[in-house]
Amino acid sequence: MGELYDMDIKGRPLAYTPFCDNNKEMDGYRFWRQGFWRDHLQGKPYHISALYVVDLVKFRETAAGDHLRVFYETLSKDPNSLANLDQDLPNYAQHRVPIFSLPQEWLWCESWCGNATKSKAKTIDLCNNPMTKEPKLQGARRIVHEWTDLDFEARKFTVKILGDEMDNPEALASSEKSVNDGSSEDLESKAEL
């Protein structure tokens, strides 16, 4: 995080990572390359909102918050606008509230980036995959090998803090491991649906 804190974002109030474009099987789902977004962005990248940096001094100096509020007020009148508010608003406003594009390694997402660049990733976004519609927890277990153990530790800690009993922790741990190995159905993912 210190690297992001110290990064020169070239006088811009906001910094985001652009969506990857190297996973070619997702080309048909890149909405920012067609229609409204292509025309509006005029060659600027569409950025993903899972990780961002704000230069608070520049944000205040440029009244970026005021500009974003005006854009929001205008766009919110149309129910078809701002489907993904946290992402659409800064991308829409970037002609007035400029965005510095963080280097691609700052945010990796399997859906858009593919596996070729995963080893260089500094952070991983468990983003939605519009092609497979895989539930996020199922994807987390598949993509982040440490997920099952970390999730189990977090559950144990929560139980401890709440003073509850953990229902059959051995069964939970073994079922999570088997889900991670792909040998049983992912009941938690079904519950998400």
Short mmCIF file of C-alpha atoms in Angstrom, two decimals:
data_model
loop_
_atom_site.label_atom_id
_atom_site.label_comp_id
_atom_site.label_asym_id
_atom_site.label_seq_id
_atom_site.Cartn_x
_atom_site.Cartn_y
_atom_site.Cartn_z
CA MET A 1 0.00 0.00 0.00
CA GLY A 2 2.95 2.28 0.63
CA GLU A 3 3.84 2.03 -3.04
CA LEU A 4 0.38 3.29 -4.00
CA TYR A 5 0.56 6.04 -1.37
CA ASP A 6 3.86 7.28 -2.78
CA MET A 7 2.87 6.95 -6.44
CA ASP A 8 2.90 10.11 -8.56
CA ILE A 9 -0.58 10.24 -10.08
CA LYS A 10 0.39 13.21 -12.25
CA GLY A 11 -1.75 15.83 -10.54
CA ARG A 12 -4.99 13.95 -11.01
CA PRO A 13 -7.45 13.64 -8.13
CA LEU A 14 -8.25 9.96 -8.79
CA ALA A 15 -6.33 6.88 -9.86
CA TYR A 16 -7.89 3.57 -10.95
CA THR A 17 -6.72 0.54 -12.89
CA PRO A 18 -8.12 0.18 -16.41
CA PHE A 19 -9.93 -3.03 -17.25
CA CYS A 20 -7.57 -5.63 -18.72
CA ASP A 21 -8.06 -6.56 -22.32
CA ASN A 22 -5.74 -9.53 -22.79
CA ASN A 23 -8.30 -12.30 -22.16
CA LYS A 24 -9.60 -12.42 -25.74
CA GLU A 25 -12.45 -14.85 -24.99
CA MET A 26 -14.14 -11.97 -23.11
CA ASP A 27 -14.04 -9.52 -26.04
CA GLY A 28 -17.80 -9.75 -26.64
CA TYR A 29 -18.48 -8.71 -23.04
CA ARG A 30 -16.35 -5.55 -23.07
CA PHE A 31 -19.24 -3.09 -22.96
CA TRP A 32 -16.89 -0.10 -22.82
CA ARG A 33 -15.70 -0.84 -26.36
CA GLN A 34 -19.11 -0.46 -27.95
CA GLY A 35 -22.10 1.84 -28.11
CA PHE A 36 -22.52 4.57 -25.53
CA TRP A 37 -19.32 3.93 -23.56
CA ARG A 38 -17.08 3.78 -26.63
CA ASP A 39 -18.48 7.07 -27.89
CA HIS A 40 -18.40 8.77 -24.51
CA LEU A 41 -14.87 7.69 -23.53
CA GLN A 42 -13.40 8.87 -26.85
CA GLY A 43 -10.38 6.60 -26.53
CA LYS A 44 -9.94 6.95 -22.76
CA PRO A 45 -9.84 3.68 -20.81
CA TYR A 46 -12.74 2.39 -18.75
CA HIS A 47 -11.45 1.80 -15.22
CA ILE A 48 -12.43 -0.87 -12.70
CA SER A 49 -13.41 0.44 -9.27
CA ALA A 50 -12.17 -2.36 -7.00
CA LEU A 51 -8.99 -0.44 -6.15
CA TYR A 52 -8.47 3.30 -6.33
CA VAL A 53 -6.34 6.10 -4.98
CA VAL A 54 -7.57 9.58 -4.11
CA ASP A 55 -5.24 12.57 -3.82
CA LEU A 56 -7.33 14.42 -1.24
CA VAL A 57 -5.47 17.71 -1.68
CA LYS A 58 -6.01 17.67 -5.46
CA PHE A 59 -9.56 16.34 -4.99
CA ARG A 60 -10.40 19.40 -2.85
CA GLU A 61 -8.43 21.90 -4.95
CA THR A 62 -10.24 20.86 -8.13
CA ALA A 63 -13.67 20.54 -6.46
CA ALA A 64 -13.80 16.97 -7.82
CA GLY A 65 -16.50 16.01 -5.30
CA ASP A 66 -18.73 18.85 -6.46
CA HIS A 67 -18.26 17.84 -10.10
CA LEU A 68 -19.07 14.21 -9.30
CA ARG A 69 -22.23 15.28 -7.45
CA VAL A 70 -23.38 17.29 -10.48
CA PHE A 71 -22.78 14.34 -12.80
CA TYR A 72 -24.58 12.04 -10.37
CA GLU A 73 -27.57 14.38 -10.12
CA THR A 74 -27.83 14.53 -13.91
CA LEU A 75 -27.36 10.82 -14.53
CA SER A 76 -29.53 9.55 -11.69
CA LYS A 77 -32.65 10.91 -13.39
CA ASP A 78 -32.29 8.14 -16.00
CA PRO A 79 -33.02 4.69 -14.50
CA ASN A 80 -30.77 3.12 -17.16
CA SER A 81 -27.75 5.15 -16.08
CA LEU A 82 -25.18 4.29 -13.45
CA ALA A 83 -25.85 0.56 -13.33
CA ASN A 84 -22.55 0.24 -11.45
CA LEU A 85 -22.43 3.56 -9.63
CA ASP A 86 -18.98 3.17 -8.08
CA GLN A 87 -17.51 2.45 -11.50
CA ASP A 88 -19.73 4.22 -13.99
CA LEU A 89 -19.72 7.63 -12.29
CA PRO A 90 -15.95 8.27 -12.24
CA ASN A 91 -15.58 6.80 -15.72
CA TYR A 92 -18.37 8.98 -17.06
CA ALA A 93 -16.92 12.08 -15.36
CA GLN A 94 -13.28 11.54 -16.32
CA HIS A 95 -13.36 14.28 -18.96
CA ARG A 96 -13.97 16.75 -16.08
CA VAL A 97 -12.47 14.80 -13.15
CA PRO A 98 -9.37 13.24 -14.70
CA ILE A 99 -8.29 9.71 -13.76
CA PHE A 100 -4.71 8.53 -13.62
CA SER A 101 -4.48 4.97 -14.95
CA LEU A 102 -2.63 2.77 -12.48
CA PRO A 103 -0.28 0.17 -13.98
CA GLN A 104 -2.16 -3.01 -14.87
CA GLU A 105 -0.45 -5.19 -12.26
CA TRP A 106 -2.23 -3.28 -9.49
CA LEU A 107 -5.50 -5.09 -10.14
CA TRP A 108 -5.83 -8.52 -11.69
CA CYS A 109 -9.17 -10.09 -12.51
CA GLU A 110 -9.35 -13.53 -14.07
CA SER A 111 -12.37 -12.68 -16.23
CA TRP A 112 -10.76 -9.76 -18.04
CA CYS A 113 -7.03 -10.39 -17.58
CA GLY A 114 -6.71 -14.14 -18.06
CA ASN A 115 -4.12 -16.28 -16.32
CA ALA A 116 -1.05 -15.12 -18.26
CA THR A 117 -0.66 -11.99 -16.09
CA LYS A 118 -1.72 -13.41 -12.71
CA SER A 119 1.86 -13.94 -11.49
CA LYS A 120 2.54 -10.19 -11.79
CA ALA A 121 -0.62 -9.17 -9.89
CA LYS A 122 -0.28 -7.06 -6.75
CA THR A 123 -3.98 -7.42 -5.89
CA ILE A 124 -6.68 -9.83 -7.06
CA ASP A 125 -10.26 -8.80 -7.73
CA LEU A 126 -12.75 -11.65 -7.57
CA CYS A 127 -14.82 -9.93 -10.21
CA ASN A 128 -17.92 -11.32 -11.86
CA ASN A 129 -17.55 -13.37 -14.99
CA PRO A 130 -20.43 -12.54 -17.34
CA MET A 131 -19.69 -15.62 -19.45
CA THR A 132 -19.72 -18.30 -16.72
CA LYS A 133 -21.68 -16.47 -13.99
CA GLU A 134 -19.63 -18.46 -11.46
CA PRO A 135 -20.57 -17.57 -7.86
CA LYS A 136 -17.88 -15.45 -6.19
CA LEU A 137 -17.14 -17.81 -3.30
CA GLN A 138 -16.69 -20.71 -5.68
CA GLY A 139 -14.34 -18.58 -7.78
CA ALA A 140 -12.46 -17.44 -4.69
CA ARG A 141 -11.75 -21.04 -3.71
CA ARG A 142 -10.55 -21.85 -7.22
CA ILE A 143 -8.49 -18.70 -7.89
CA VAL A 144 -6.97 -18.00 -4.46
CA HIS A 145 -5.50 -21.25 -3.16
CA GLU A 146 -5.23 -19.92 0.41
CA TRP A 147 -8.92 -18.95 0.49
CA THR A 148 -10.28 -22.06 2.19
CA ASP A 149 -7.83 -21.91 5.10
CA LEU A 150 -8.22 -18.15 5.52
CA ASP A 151 -12.01 -18.40 5.40
CA PHE A 152 -11.98 -21.18 8.01
CA GLU A 153 -9.74 -19.10 10.30
CA ALA A 154 -12.06 -16.09 9.90
CA ARG A 155 -15.10 -18.22 10.76
CA LYS A 156 -13.39 -19.61 13.86
CA PHE A 157 -12.45 -16.08 14.96
CA THR A 158 -16.02 -14.83 14.44
CA VAL A 159 -17.40 -17.69 16.50
CA LYS A 160 -14.87 -16.94 19.25
CA ILE A 161 -15.75 -13.22 19.32
CA LEU A 162 -19.48 -13.92 19.37
CA GLY A 163 -19.03 -16.59 22.05
CA ASP A 164 -20.87 -19.16 19.94
CA GLU A 165 -20.07 -22.78 19.29
CA MET A 166 -18.86 -23.76 15.85
CA ASP A 167 -21.09 -26.47 14.43
CA ASN A 168 -18.87 -29.43 13.58
CA PRO A 169 -15.68 -27.51 12.62
CA GLU A 170 -13.95 -30.64 11.29
CA ALA A 171 -16.78 -31.29 8.84
CA LEU A 172 -16.76 -27.64 7.77
CA ALA A 173 -13.01 -27.67 7.18
CA SER A 174 -13.09 -30.95 5.26
CA SER A 175 -16.09 -29.91 3.17
CA GLU A 176 -14.36 -26.64 2.26
CA LYS A 177 -11.22 -28.54 1.29
CA SER A 178 -13.21 -30.95 -0.88
CA VAL A 179 -14.98 -28.02 -2.55
CA ASN A 180 -11.59 -26.51 -3.23
CA ASP A 181 -10.49 -29.81 -4.75
CA GLY A 182 -13.67 -29.87 -6.87
CA SER A 183 -14.79 -33.22 -5.44
CA SER A 184 -18.16 -32.10 -4.00
CA GLU A 185 -20.89 -29.62 -4.76
CA ASP A 186 -20.48 -26.09 -3.48
CA LEU A 187 -23.59 -25.66 -1.29
CA GLU A 188 -22.64 -22.15 -0.19
CA SER A 189 -22.40 -21.03 -3.81
CA LYS A 190 -25.84 -22.51 -4.51
CA ALA A 191 -27.16 -20.47 -1.58
CA GLU A 192 -25.83 -17.31 -3.30
CA LEU A 193 -28.01 -18.01 -6.32
#
